[in-house]
């Protein structure tokens, strides 16, 4: 497993996402309310660029007529067929048993640790003073 | 929302084997894109009165569409305009990566099914000219469908005959939801003209005939419209068979577009069984309903049936015939079928080739 340095934390504020190719794999890194998550940018259903869809919430209903809208900004909706996945886990809400989006662990590391290694900087020059978003792949 | 999109459109695969895509929806980038093909009298009419279909006084379709313009969210052209309005982006996102050798254009939002028949005819003729100018003359892989003012069968037939022999066109296009079921006599001149010039007639889901989607009224949800297309198509097909359209026009070929095909066997079985008892009501039919369906009807695949067991899919296709299916993506719409993912494993090479390309080339007369 290689740890890849993605961006300084302040370049990825909450609600934003960043797309990149790591070792030939299309990856998107999301900042959801200050927490970072990584997903393979490919829908397990028919292969669309999953992470380019809108961030939505989850509409759930315990009884007909009662609708709860939760997890606002934590669900990614595929740009093709609207399949919904939980960004935190990659879980599908359409067919959870058969389909799961590939999720990657993302962390924030201080510049001093990043400089020490064993990291690969994908997009940026690293400086010791900053914190960096790092994905394990 | 701050979203950093990738600069390049992503195509998940690059197909080596050529395919046909029998349902592509080209769009106008702007309203006045049609004006060069439309008499001045109709520019003024369009701006003053707008476009009035047979449904109530409302803008847009009666059901929401899940995503803007019912389209893939990655299909907005970089130069602006709605999804499906840019040839260069369509080439980059669909035709090139998926190795589309034949793409059949089915424009929606045309002049079909408008209340003002003269305006309907003028708009349809303009759309047909626009398809040549903007699409088929610019990319030889693309072929157009002739759209006609279908509620005026005589005018529709004239537009079809006007295009006879023009290699830009491979099909006449109708919609499934009309003022009357599609087998009725008002539509016969269209079938006569199509048979005469040797083009199949496609029946695409949608249309605004002024009637509710279902026989018992207006349902609440878009999902009901999505599955309701199959019901509308069944009504159209039963009408075509029972009114004797295929008896009257024995060389007519028709394509059921975007309404599934899994329901075909059961509709045919029911028709056959009922026909045994009631054939005296329809003595103009010389054969069983199922025989007309199997001989005269082709089916586009999108939305491709996806049963839990693939042998159920294969049994359905065997009833229909592997020679009658035409692959379609429905680009740029949001229920797009990705070519490499729709057909399960276990299909012979010959059937696979027919499914993806051969049937379409044969039906549409493409060498």
Short mmCIF file of C-alpha atoms in Angstrom, two decimals:
data_model
loop_
_atom_site.label_atom_id
_atom_site.label_comp_id
_atom_site.label_asym_id
_atom_site.label_seq_id
_atom_site.Cartn_x
_atom_site.Cartn_y
_atom_site.Cartn_z
CA UNK A 1 0.00 0.00 0.00
CA UNK A 2 1.32 3.40 -0.94
CA UNK A 3 0.34 6.65 0.75
CA UNK A 4 -0.28 9.46 -1.69
CA UNK A 5 -0.24 13.15 -0.79
CA UNK A 6 -3.22 14.78 -2.48
CA UNK A 7 -3.45 18.44 -1.50
CA UNK A 8 -2.95 20.86 1.32
CA UNK A 9 -6.02 20.75 3.59
CA UNK A 10 -6.95 24.37 2.87
CA UNK A 11 -7.32 23.59 -0.85
CA UNK A 12 -10.17 21.19 -0.13
CA UNK A 13 -12.69 23.03 2.06
CA UNK A 14 -15.86 21.27 3.29
CA UNK A 15 -18.31 20.45 0.50
CA UNK A 16 -15.63 20.26 -2.20
CA UNK A 17 -14.06 17.34 -3.99
CA UNK A 18 -10.92 16.80 -5.98
CA UNK A 19 -10.42 14.43 -8.91
CA UNK A 20 -7.12 12.80 -9.70
CA UNK A 21 -5.56 9.76 -11.30
CA UNK A 22 -3.37 7.66 -9.05
CA UNK A 23 -1.48 4.78 -10.65
CA UNK A 24 -3.98 4.85 -13.52
CA UNK A 25 -6.98 4.75 -11.22
CA UNK A 26 -9.54 7.58 -11.26
CA UNK A 27 -10.06 8.72 -7.66
CA UNK A 28 -12.10 11.46 -6.05
CA UNK A 29 -11.38 12.87 -2.60
CA UNK A 30 -14.29 14.53 -0.77
CA UNK A 31 -14.33 16.87 2.20
CA UNK A 32 -17.61 16.19 3.99
CA UNK A 33 -18.02 18.59 6.92
CA UNK A 34 -14.30 18.53 7.67
CA UNK A 35 -13.82 14.78 7.23
CA UNK A 36 -12.07 13.37 4.17
CA UNK A 37 -13.17 10.35 2.13
CA UNK A 38 -11.92 8.75 -1.06
CA UNK A 39 -13.91 6.85 -3.70
CA UNK A 40 -13.02 5.19 -6.95
CA UNK A 41 -14.54 7.46 -9.59
CA UNK A 42 -16.33 4.62 -11.32
CA UNK A 43 -19.87 3.48 -10.65
CA UNK A 44 -20.00 -0.28 -9.96
CA UNK A 45 -23.30 -0.44 -11.84
CA UNK A 46 -22.38 0.58 -15.42
CA UNK A 47 -19.07 2.35 -15.06
CA UNK A 48 -19.97 6.06 -15.15
CA UNK A 49 -17.74 8.63 -13.48
CA UNK A 50 -19.66 8.24 -10.22
CA UNK A 51 -18.06 11.06 -8.28
CA UNK A 52 -19.07 13.72 -10.81
CA UNK A 53 -22.70 13.42 -9.72
CA UNK A 54 -24.43 15.74 -7.28
CA UNK A 55 -24.01 15.46 -3.52
CA UNK A 56 -27.41 14.90 -2.03
CA UNK A 57 -29.04 13.62 1.14
CA UNK A 58 -30.84 10.38 1.77
CA UNK A 59 -34.64 10.30 1.56
CA UNK A 60 -35.96 7.59 3.84
CA UNK A 61 -39.44 6.67 4.90
CA UNK A 62 -40.55 4.49 7.77
CA UNK A 63 -44.19 4.74 6.69
CA UNK A 64 -45.84 5.99 3.52
CA UNK A 65 -46.37 9.72 3.90
CA UNK A 66 -43.51 10.17 6.37
CA UNK A 67 -40.27 11.18 4.71
CA UNK A 68 -37.00 11.91 6.47
CA UNK A 69 -34.13 13.57 4.64
CA UNK A 70 -30.85 12.75 6.34
CA UNK A 71 -27.11 12.61 5.62
CA UNK A 72 -27.30 15.87 3.69
CA UNK A 73 -24.21 16.24 1.49
CA UNK A 74 -22.99 12.73 2.32
CA UNK A 75 -24.59 10.80 -0.53
CA UNK A 76 -23.23 10.81 -4.07
CA UNK A 77 -25.73 10.30 -6.89
CA UNK A 78 -24.36 8.77 -10.09
CA UNK A 79 -24.55 11.18 -13.05
CA UNK A 80 -26.01 8.47 -15.30
CA UNK A 81 -28.64 6.36 -13.54
CA UNK A 82 -28.95 8.11 -10.22
CA UNK A 83 -27.64 5.24 -8.10
CA UNK A 84 -26.92 6.53 -4.61
CA UNK A 85 -23.85 5.69 -2.53
CA UNK A 86 -22.77 6.68 0.96
CA UNK A 87 -19.48 8.55 0.58
CA UNK A 88 -18.33 7.46 4.04
CA UNK A 89 -18.53 3.75 3.27
CA UNK A 90 -19.24 3.27 -0.44
CA UNK A 91 -22.47 1.52 0.47
CA UNK A 92 -25.14 1.50 -2.23
CA UNK A 93 -28.69 2.36 -1.29
CA UNK A 94 -30.03 0.87 -4.53
CA UNK A 95 -28.69 -2.65 -4.26
CA UNK A 96 -26.47 -2.86 -1.15
CA UNK A 97 -25.87 -6.60 -1.40
CA UNK A 98 -24.51 -6.64 -4.95
CA UNK A 99 -22.95 -3.23 -5.40
CA UNK A 100 -20.54 -1.17 -3.36
CA UNK A 101 -18.42 1.77 -4.51
CA UNK A 102 -14.73 1.22 -3.86
CA UNK A 103 -13.76 3.41 -0.91
CA UNK A 104 -10.20 4.39 0.08
CA UNK A 105 -9.04 5.55 3.48
CA UNK A 106 -8.11 9.25 3.56
CA UNK A 107 -6.28 10.98 6.38
CA UNK A 108 -4.86 14.35 7.26
CA UNK A 109 -1.15 14.34 8.06
CA UNK A 110 1.11 17.18 9.22
CA UNK A 111 3.72 18.41 6.76
CA UNK A 112 6.52 17.15 8.96
CA UNK A 113 5.22 13.57 8.72
CA UNK A 114 4.62 13.89 4.98
CA UNK A 115 8.18 15.07 4.35
CA UNK A 116 9.48 12.15 6.38
CA UNK A 117 7.67 9.67 4.12
CA UNK A 118 6.91 7.08 2.84
CA UNK A 119 4.59 9.26 0.79
CA UNK A 120 4.19 9.97 -2.90
CA UNK A 121 3.17 13.52 -3.72
CA UNK A 122 0.64 13.35 -6.55
CA UNK A 123 -0.14 16.93 -7.26
CA UNK A 124 1.71 19.27 -5.00
CA UNK A 125 5.01 20.37 -3.62
CA UNK A 126 4.97 19.60 0.08
CA UNK A 127 6.00 22.08 2.75
CA UNK A 128 6.53 21.24 6.42
CA UNK A 129 4.25 23.97 7.84
CA UNK A 130 0.99 22.69 6.28
CA UNK A 131 -1.38 19.78 6.88
CA UNK A 132 -1.99 17.48 3.90
CA UNK A 133 -4.77 15.23 2.68
CA UNK A 134 -3.35 11.74 2.19
CA UNK A 135 -4.97 8.69 0.60
CA UNK A 136 -3.95 5.05 1.05
CA UNK A 137 -3.98 3.07 -2.17
CA UNK B 1 -21.63 23.85 -4.49
CA UNK B 2 -17.95 24.00 -5.27
CA UNK B 3 -17.22 21.08 -7.57
CA UNK B 4 -13.95 20.61 -9.39
CA UNK B 5 -14.77 18.64 -12.51
CA UNK B 6 -12.28 16.77 -14.58
CA UNK B 7 -11.36 18.65 -17.73
CA UNK B 8 -11.89 15.69 -20.03
CA UNK B 9 -15.09 13.66 -20.36
CA UNK B 10 -14.58 10.18 -19.08
CA UNK B 11 -15.44 7.10 -21.10
CA UNK B 12 -15.00 4.03 -19.00
CA UNK B 13 -14.13 1.73 -21.87
CA UNK B 14 -12.85 1.89 -25.38
CA UNK B 15 -14.61 -0.72 -27.49
CA UNK B 16 -12.71 -2.50 -30.22
CA UNK B 17 -15.77 -4.01 -31.85
CA UNK B 18 -17.98 -1.64 -33.81
CA UNK B 19 -21.57 -1.21 -32.63
CA UNK B 20 -24.77 0.45 -33.77
CA UNK B 21 -26.56 2.81 -31.42
CA UNK B 22 -30.19 2.91 -32.51
CA UNK B 23 -31.47 5.61 -30.17
CA UNK B 24 -29.49 8.85 -29.95
CA UNK B 25 -31.22 12.10 -29.10
CA UNK B 26 -29.82 15.20 -30.77
CA UNK B 27 -30.86 18.54 -29.29
CA UNK B 28 -30.91 22.11 -30.45
CA UNK B 29 -28.30 24.35 -28.84
CA UNK B 30 -30.62 27.34 -29.17
CA UNK B 31 -34.22 27.90 -30.21
CA UNK B 32 -33.22 29.93 -33.25
CA UNK B 33 -30.97 27.15 -34.53
CA UNK B 34 -34.02 25.99 -36.49
CA UNK B 35 -34.80 29.39 -37.98
CA UNK B 36 -32.75 28.93 -41.17
CA UNK B 37 -35.02 25.98 -41.99
CA UNK B 38 -38.28 27.63 -41.00
CA UNK B 39 -40.27 30.22 -42.93
CA UNK B 40 -40.38 33.71 -41.33
CA UNK B 41 -44.09 33.30 -40.75
CA UNK B 42 -43.33 30.52 -38.24
CA UNK B 43 -40.53 32.42 -36.42
CA UNK B 44 -43.16 34.97 -35.51
CA UNK B 45 -45.70 32.28 -34.64
CA UNK B 46 -43.22 30.49 -32.39
CA UNK B 47 -42.30 33.67 -30.55
CA UNK B 48 -45.89 34.83 -30.20
CA UNK B 49 -47.76 31.64 -29.41
CA UNK B 50 -45.13 29.06 -28.47
CA UNK B 51 -45.54 25.34 -29.02
CA UNK B 52 -48.84 23.81 -27.92
CA UNK B 53 -49.15 20.07 -27.57
CA UNK B 54 -52.38 18.20 -26.91
CA UNK B 55 -51.97 18.34 -23.14
CA UNK B 56 -53.06 21.23 -20.92
CA UNK B 57 -51.82 24.78 -20.76
CA UNK B 58 -48.44 24.04 -19.28
CA UNK B 59 -44.79 24.36 -20.11
CA UNK B 60 -42.75 21.21 -20.33
CA UNK B 61 -43.63 17.59 -19.75
CA UNK B 62 -46.24 16.46 -17.21
CA UNK B 63 -43.75 14.51 -15.10
CA UNK B 64 -40.45 15.57 -13.56
CA UNK B 65 -37.39 14.09 -15.23
CA UNK B 66 -35.01 13.04 -12.44
CA UNK B 67 -32.08 14.99 -13.89
CA UNK B 68 -31.93 18.18 -15.97
CA UNK B 69 -33.34 17.51 -19.47
CA UNK B 70 -33.59 13.85 -18.39
CA UNK B 71 -29.90 13.67 -19.24
CA UNK B 72 -26.60 12.39 -17.95
CA UNK B 73 -24.99 14.97 -15.73
CA UNK B 74 -21.69 14.54 -17.51
CA UNK B 75 -23.22 15.27 -20.92
CA UNK B 76 -23.35 19.09 -20.83
CA UNK B 77 -21.24 20.23 -23.80
CA UNK B 78 -18.25 22.33 -22.76
CA UNK B 79 -19.23 25.09 -25.19
CA UNK B 80 -22.68 25.46 -23.57
CA UNK B 81 -26.15 24.44 -24.69
CA UNK B 82 -28.17 21.44 -23.54
CA UNK B 83 -27.02 17.82 -23.51
CA UNK B 84 -26.94 16.30 -26.98
CA UNK B 85 -26.60 19.66 -28.76
CA UNK B 86 -22.91 19.45 -29.69
CA UNK B 87 -21.68 17.13 -32.43
CA UNK B 88 -18.04 17.39 -31.38
CA UNK B 89 -18.86 16.51 -27.78
CA UNK B 90 -21.11 13.64 -28.90
CA UNK B 91 -18.21 12.31 -30.97
CA UNK B 92 -15.87 12.56 -28.02
CA UNK B 93 -18.22 11.13 -25.42
CA UNK B 94 -20.19 8.54 -27.40
CA UNK B 95 -19.27 7.85 -31.02
CA UNK B 96 -15.48 7.54 -30.72
CA UNK B 97 -14.98 5.73 -27.38
CA UNK B 98 -17.78 3.24 -27.95
CA UNK B 99 -16.82 2.68 -31.59
CA UNK B 100 -20.28 3.52 -32.91
CA UNK B 101 -20.36 2.61 -36.62
CA UNK B 102 -24.02 3.55 -37.04
CA UNK B 103 -25.89 6.04 -34.88
CA UNK B 104 -29.60 6.54 -35.48
CA UNK B 105 -30.85 9.99 -34.48
CA UNK B 106 -34.29 10.20 -32.90
CA UNK B 107 -34.98 13.84 -32.19
CA UNK B 108 -37.58 14.51 -29.51
CA UNK B 109 -39.21 17.90 -28.85
CA UNK B 110 -39.92 18.24 -32.56
CA UNK B 111 -43.20 19.33 -34.12
CA UNK B 112 -44.84 15.96 -33.62
CA UNK B 113 -48.21 15.91 -31.95
CA UNK B 114 -48.87 19.67 -31.98
CA UNK B 115 -52.40 21.04 -32.12
CA UNK B 116 -51.68 23.44 -34.99
CA UNK B 117 -51.13 21.02 -37.85
CA UNK B 118 -49.55 23.52 -40.25
CA UNK B 119 -47.07 24.58 -37.59
CA UNK B 120 -46.42 20.93 -36.72
CA UNK B 121 -45.61 20.14 -40.35
CA UNK B 122 -43.33 23.16 -40.71
CA UNK B 123 -41.43 22.36 -37.51
CA UNK B 124 -41.00 18.70 -38.45
CA UNK B 125 -39.70 19.60 -41.92
CA UNK B 126 -37.29 22.09 -40.32
CA UNK B 127 -36.05 19.43 -37.87
CA UNK B 128 -35.46 17.04 -40.77
CA UNK B 129 -33.42 19.66 -42.68
CA UNK B 130 -31.57 20.54 -39.47
CA UNK B 131 -30.64 16.89 -38.90
CA UNK B 132 -28.93 16.81 -42.30
CA UNK B 133 -27.25 20.17 -41.92
CA UNK B 134 -26.00 19.83 -38.37
CA UNK B 135 -25.54 16.08 -37.93
CA UNK B 136 -25.64 13.56 -40.78
CA UNK B 137 -23.72 15.67 -43.32
CA UNK B 138 -21.02 16.32 -40.71
CA UNK B 139 -20.54 12.74 -39.48
CA UNK B 140 -21.23 9.85 -41.80
CA UNK B 141 -21.80 7.47 -38.89
CA UNK B 142 -25.00 9.32 -38.05
CA UNK B 143 -28.31 8.67 -39.80
CA UNK B 144 -31.53 10.57 -39.21
CA UNK B 145 -35.15 9.66 -38.58
CA UNK B 146 -37.83 11.51 -40.54
CA UNK B 147 -40.15 13.22 -38.06
CA UNK B 148 -43.65 14.01 -39.27
CA UNK B 149 -46.76 15.84 -38.12
CA UNK B 150 -48.32 12.51 -37.27
CA UNK B 151 -51.81 13.68 -36.31
CA UNK B 152 -52.25 14.83 -39.89
CA UNK B 153 -51.52 11.57 -41.67
CA UNK B 154 -51.75 13.04 -45.16
CA UNK B 155 -49.25 15.82 -44.43
CA UNK B 156 -47.07 13.29 -42.64
CA UNK B 157 -47.06 11.03 -45.67
CA UNK B 158 -46.11 13.96 -47.92
CA UNK B 159 -43.09 14.74 -45.74
CA UNK B 160 -42.03 11.09 -45.88
CA UNK B 161 -42.29 10.97 -49.68
CA UNK B 162 -40.35 14.21 -49.93
CA UNK B 163 -37.39 12.41 -48.28
CA UNK B 164 -37.62 9.25 -50.44
CA UNK B 165 -34.21 8.02 -51.54
CA UNK B 166 -32.29 10.48 -49.35
CA UNK B 167 -29.50 8.41 -47.77
CA UNK B 168 -29.41 10.74 -44.75
CA UNK B 169 -32.62 9.10 -43.49
CA UNK B 170 -33.05 5.48 -42.38
CA UNK B 171 -36.33 5.56 -40.47
CA UNK B 172 -39.66 7.32 -39.99
CA UNK B 173 -40.21 8.30 -36.38
CA UNK B 174 -43.47 8.29 -34.42
CA UNK B 175 -44.12 8.48 -30.69
CA UNK B 176 -46.16 6.02 -28.65
CA UNK B 177 -48.58 8.46 -27.01
CA UNK B 178 -50.82 10.06 -29.59
CA UNK B 179 -54.36 11.33 -29.89
CA UNK B 180 -55.52 7.83 -30.83
CA UNK B 181 -53.94 4.36 -30.67
CA UNK B 182 -51.41 4.03 -33.46
CA UNK B 183 -53.26 1.46 -35.54
CA UNK B 184 -56.16 3.83 -36.26
CA UNK B 185 -56.88 4.93 -39.79
CA UNK B 186 -55.76 8.54 -39.39
CA UNK B 187 -52.18 7.21 -39.21
CA UNK B 188 -52.42 4.83 -42.16
CA UNK B 189 -51.10 7.27 -44.80
CA UNK B 190 -47.86 7.39 -42.81
CA UNK B 191 -47.47 3.61 -42.96
CA UNK B 192 -48.35 3.57 -46.64
CA UNK B 193 -45.68 6.17 -47.42
CA UNK B 194 -43.07 4.44 -45.24
CA UNK B 195 -43.69 1.11 -46.95
CA UNK B 196 -43.53 2.82 -50.33
CA UNK B 197 -40.12 4.41 -49.72
CA UNK B 198 -38.87 1.31 -47.93
CA UNK B 199 -38.05 2.70 -44.48
CA UNK B 200 -39.00 1.15 -41.14
CA UNK B 201 -41.24 3.13 -38.79
CA UNK B 202 -39.85 3.63 -35.29
CA UNK B 203 -42.23 4.14 -32.38
CA UNK B 204 -40.39 5.88 -29.57
CA UNK B 205 -41.78 6.11 -26.05
CA UNK B 206 -43.29 9.49 -25.03
CA UNK B 207 -45.45 11.95 -26.90
CA UNK B 208 -48.34 14.08 -25.73
CA UNK B 209 -51.69 12.90 -27.01
CA UNK B 210 -53.70 14.72 -24.36
CA UNK B 211 -54.60 11.49 -22.57
CA UNK B 212 -53.29 10.40 -19.19
CA UNK B 213 -50.38 8.00 -19.23
CA UNK B 214 -52.52 5.24 -17.77
CA UNK B 215 -56.09 4.19 -18.66
CA UNK B 216 -57.18 5.10 -15.14
CA UNK B 217 -55.79 8.60 -14.88
CA UNK B 218 -52.68 10.57 -14.02
CA UNK B 219 -50.25 8.79 -11.69
CA UNK B 220 -48.20 10.64 -9.11
CA UNK B 221 -44.61 9.79 -9.89
CA UNK B 222 -42.03 9.89 -12.64
CA UNK B 223 -41.26 6.25 -11.89
CA UNK B 224 -44.80 5.45 -12.98
CA UNK B 225 -44.17 7.18 -16.28
CA UNK B 226 -40.93 5.22 -16.74
CA UNK B 227 -42.74 1.90 -16.49
CA UNK B 228 -45.88 3.29 -18.12
CA UNK B 229 -44.07 3.56 -21.44
CA UNK B 230 -44.35 -0.19 -21.75
CA UNK B 231 -48.14 0.03 -21.27
CA UNK B 232 -48.42 2.76 -23.91
CA UNK B 233 -46.31 0.75 -26.32
CA UNK B 234 -48.48 -2.31 -25.71
CA UNK B 235 -51.55 -0.26 -26.56
CA UNK B 236 -49.89 0.98 -29.74
CA UNK B 237 -48.75 -2.49 -30.76
CA UNK B 238 -52.10 -4.18 -30.06
CA UNK B 239 -53.80 -1.46 -32.09
CA UNK B 240 -51.38 -1.84 -35.00
CA UNK B 241 -51.95 -5.59 -35.10
CA UNK B 242 -55.70 -5.62 -34.53
CA UNK B 243 -56.55 -2.80 -36.94
CA UNK B 244 -54.83 -4.85 -39.63
CA UNK B 245 -51.97 -2.45 -40.36
CA UNK B 246 -49.59 -5.32 -41.11
CA UNK B 247 -52.19 -7.07 -43.26
CA UNK B 248 -52.69 -3.86 -45.20
CA UNK B 249 -48.96 -2.99 -45.42
CA UNK B 250 -47.27 -6.40 -45.54
CA UNK B 251 -43.78 -5.00 -46.12
CA UNK B 252 -43.97 -2.56 -43.21
CA UNK B 253 -41.26 -2.94 -40.57
CA UNK B 254 -41.62 -1.25 -37.21
CA UNK B 255 -39.22 -0.62 -34.34
CA UNK B 256 -40.38 -0.33 -30.75
CA UNK B 257 -37.97 2.15 -29.19
CA UNK B 258 -37.25 2.67 -25.50
CA UNK B 259 -40.12 0.78 -23.94
CA UNK B 260 -38.49 -2.56 -23.19
CA UNK B 261 -39.24 -5.88 -24.83
CA UNK B 262 -39.76 -8.29 -21.92
CA UNK B 263 -43.51 -7.78 -22.15
CA UNK B 264 -43.70 -8.80 -25.82
CA UNK B 265 -44.25 -12.55 -25.35
CA UNK B 266 -47.01 -12.16 -22.77
CA UNK B 267 -48.86 -9.57 -24.85
CA UNK B 268 -48.63 -11.87 -27.87
CA UNK B 269 -49.82 -14.89 -25.87
CA UNK B 270 -52.82 -12.97 -24.57
CA UNK B 271 -53.65 -11.65 -28.01
CA UNK B 272 -53.42 -15.12 -29.54
CA UNK B 273 -55.59 -16.72 -26.90
CA UNK B 274 -58.25 -14.03 -27.16
CA UNK B 275 -58.07 -14.10 -30.93
CA UNK B 276 -59.07 -17.78 -30.89
CA UNK B 277 -62.42 -16.74 -29.41
CA UNK B 278 -62.95 -13.37 -31.04
CA UNK B 279 -61.53 -13.72 -34.53
CA UNK B 280 -64.99 -13.05 -35.96
CA UNK B 281 -64.66 -9.50 -34.68
CA UNK B 282 -61.46 -8.92 -36.65
CA UNK B 283 -61.86 -11.05 -39.78
CA UNK B 284 -59.36 -8.86 -41.64
CA UNK B 285 -56.60 -10.62 -39.70
CA UNK B 286 -55.37 -13.67 -41.61
CA UNK B 287 -52.76 -14.79 -39.09
CA UNK B 288 -52.36 -15.02 -35.35
CA UNK B 289 -51.41 -11.71 -33.66
CA UNK B 290 -48.11 -13.18 -32.48
CA UNK B 291 -47.10 -13.90 -36.07
CA UNK B 292 -47.52 -10.28 -37.10
CA UNK B 293 -45.51 -9.21 -34.05
CA UNK B 294 -42.66 -11.60 -34.69
CA UNK B 295 -42.45 -10.80 -38.40
CA UNK B 296 -42.89 -7.04 -38.36
CA UNK B 297 -41.44 -5.76 -35.08
CA UNK B 298 -37.85 -4.93 -34.11
CA UNK B 299 -36.96 -3.77 -30.60
CA UNK B 300 -34.32 -1.40 -29.32
CA UNK B 301 -32.64 -2.59 -26.14
CA UNK B 302 -32.48 0.47 -23.93
CA UNK B 303 -33.87 0.14 -21.27
CA UNK B 304 -32.36 -3.32 -21.43
CA UNK B 305 -34.31 -5.90 -19.47
CA UNK B 306 -32.36 -7.01 -16.40
CA UNK B 307 -34.06 -10.00 -14.75
CA UNK B 308 -32.54 -11.72 -11.74
CA UNK B 309 -31.72 -14.80 -13.78
CA UNK B 310 -30.03 -14.33 -17.12
CA UNK B 311 -31.67 -17.45 -18.56
CA UNK B 312 -34.99 -15.61 -18.23
CA UNK B 313 -33.57 -12.83 -20.40
CA UNK B 314 -32.29 -15.31 -22.95
CA UNK B 315 -35.64 -17.13 -23.08
CA UNK B 316 -37.41 -13.83 -23.75
CA UNK B 317 -34.95 -12.96 -26.50
CA UNK B 318 -35.33 -16.39 -28.04
CA UNK B 319 -39.08 -15.81 -28.30
CA UNK B 320 -38.51 -12.41 -29.92
CA UNK B 321 -35.62 -13.59 -32.06
CA UNK B 322 -31.95 -12.66 -31.77
CA UNK B 323 -32.36 -11.11 -35.23
CA UNK B 324 -34.89 -8.56 -33.98
CA UNK B 325 -32.97 -6.70 -31.26
CA UNK B 326 -31.18 -3.41 -31.92
CA UNK B 327 -28.70 -2.11 -29.41
CA UNK B 328 -29.33 1.43 -28.16
CA UNK B 329 -27.79 3.67 -25.51
CA UNK B 330 -30.40 6.45 -25.36
CA UNK B 331 -27.56 9.00 -25.22
CA UNK B 332 -27.50 11.60 -23.72
CA UNK B 333 -30.37 10.61 -21.47
CA UNK B 334 -29.81 9.62 -17.89
CA UNK B 335 -30.96 6.03 -18.31
CA UNK B 336 -28.11 5.49 -20.81
CA UNK B 337 -27.09 1.85 -21.34
CA UNK B 338 -23.33 1.31 -21.35
CA UNK B 339 -22.61 -1.02 -24.30
CA UNK B 340 -20.08 -3.28 -22.61
CA UNK B 341 -22.31 -3.89 -19.58
CA UNK B 342 -25.78 -4.66 -20.86
CA UNK B 343 -25.50 -8.13 -22.34
CA UNK B 344 -24.71 -10.93 -19.88
CA UNK B 345 -22.08 -13.53 -20.67
CA UNK B 346 -23.11 -16.71 -22.42
CA UNK B 347 -24.16 -15.33 -25.81
CA UNK B 348 -22.73 -16.83 -28.99
CA UNK B 349 -20.46 -14.66 -31.11
CA UNK B 350 -23.00 -14.63 -33.95
CA UNK B 351 -25.85 -13.49 -31.69
CA UNK B 352 -23.64 -10.93 -30.01
CA UNK B 353 -22.63 -9.45 -33.35
CA UNK B 354 -26.27 -9.35 -34.50
CA UNK B 355 -27.34 -7.72 -31.23
CA UNK B 356 -24.71 -4.97 -31.32
CA UNK B 357 -24.45 -4.27 -35.04
CA UNK B 358 -25.65 -6.77 -37.63
CA UNK B 359 -29.40 -6.47 -37.11
CA UNK B 360 -29.28 -2.69 -37.26
CA UNK B 361 -27.19 -2.60 -40.43
CA UNK B 362 -29.55 -5.03 -42.11
CA UNK B 363 -32.75 -3.27 -41.01
CA UNK B 364 -31.51 0.22 -41.84
CA UNK B 365 -29.82 -0.85 -45.07
CA UNK B 366 -26.31 0.20 -44.11
CA UNK B 367 -23.57 -1.58 -46.03
#
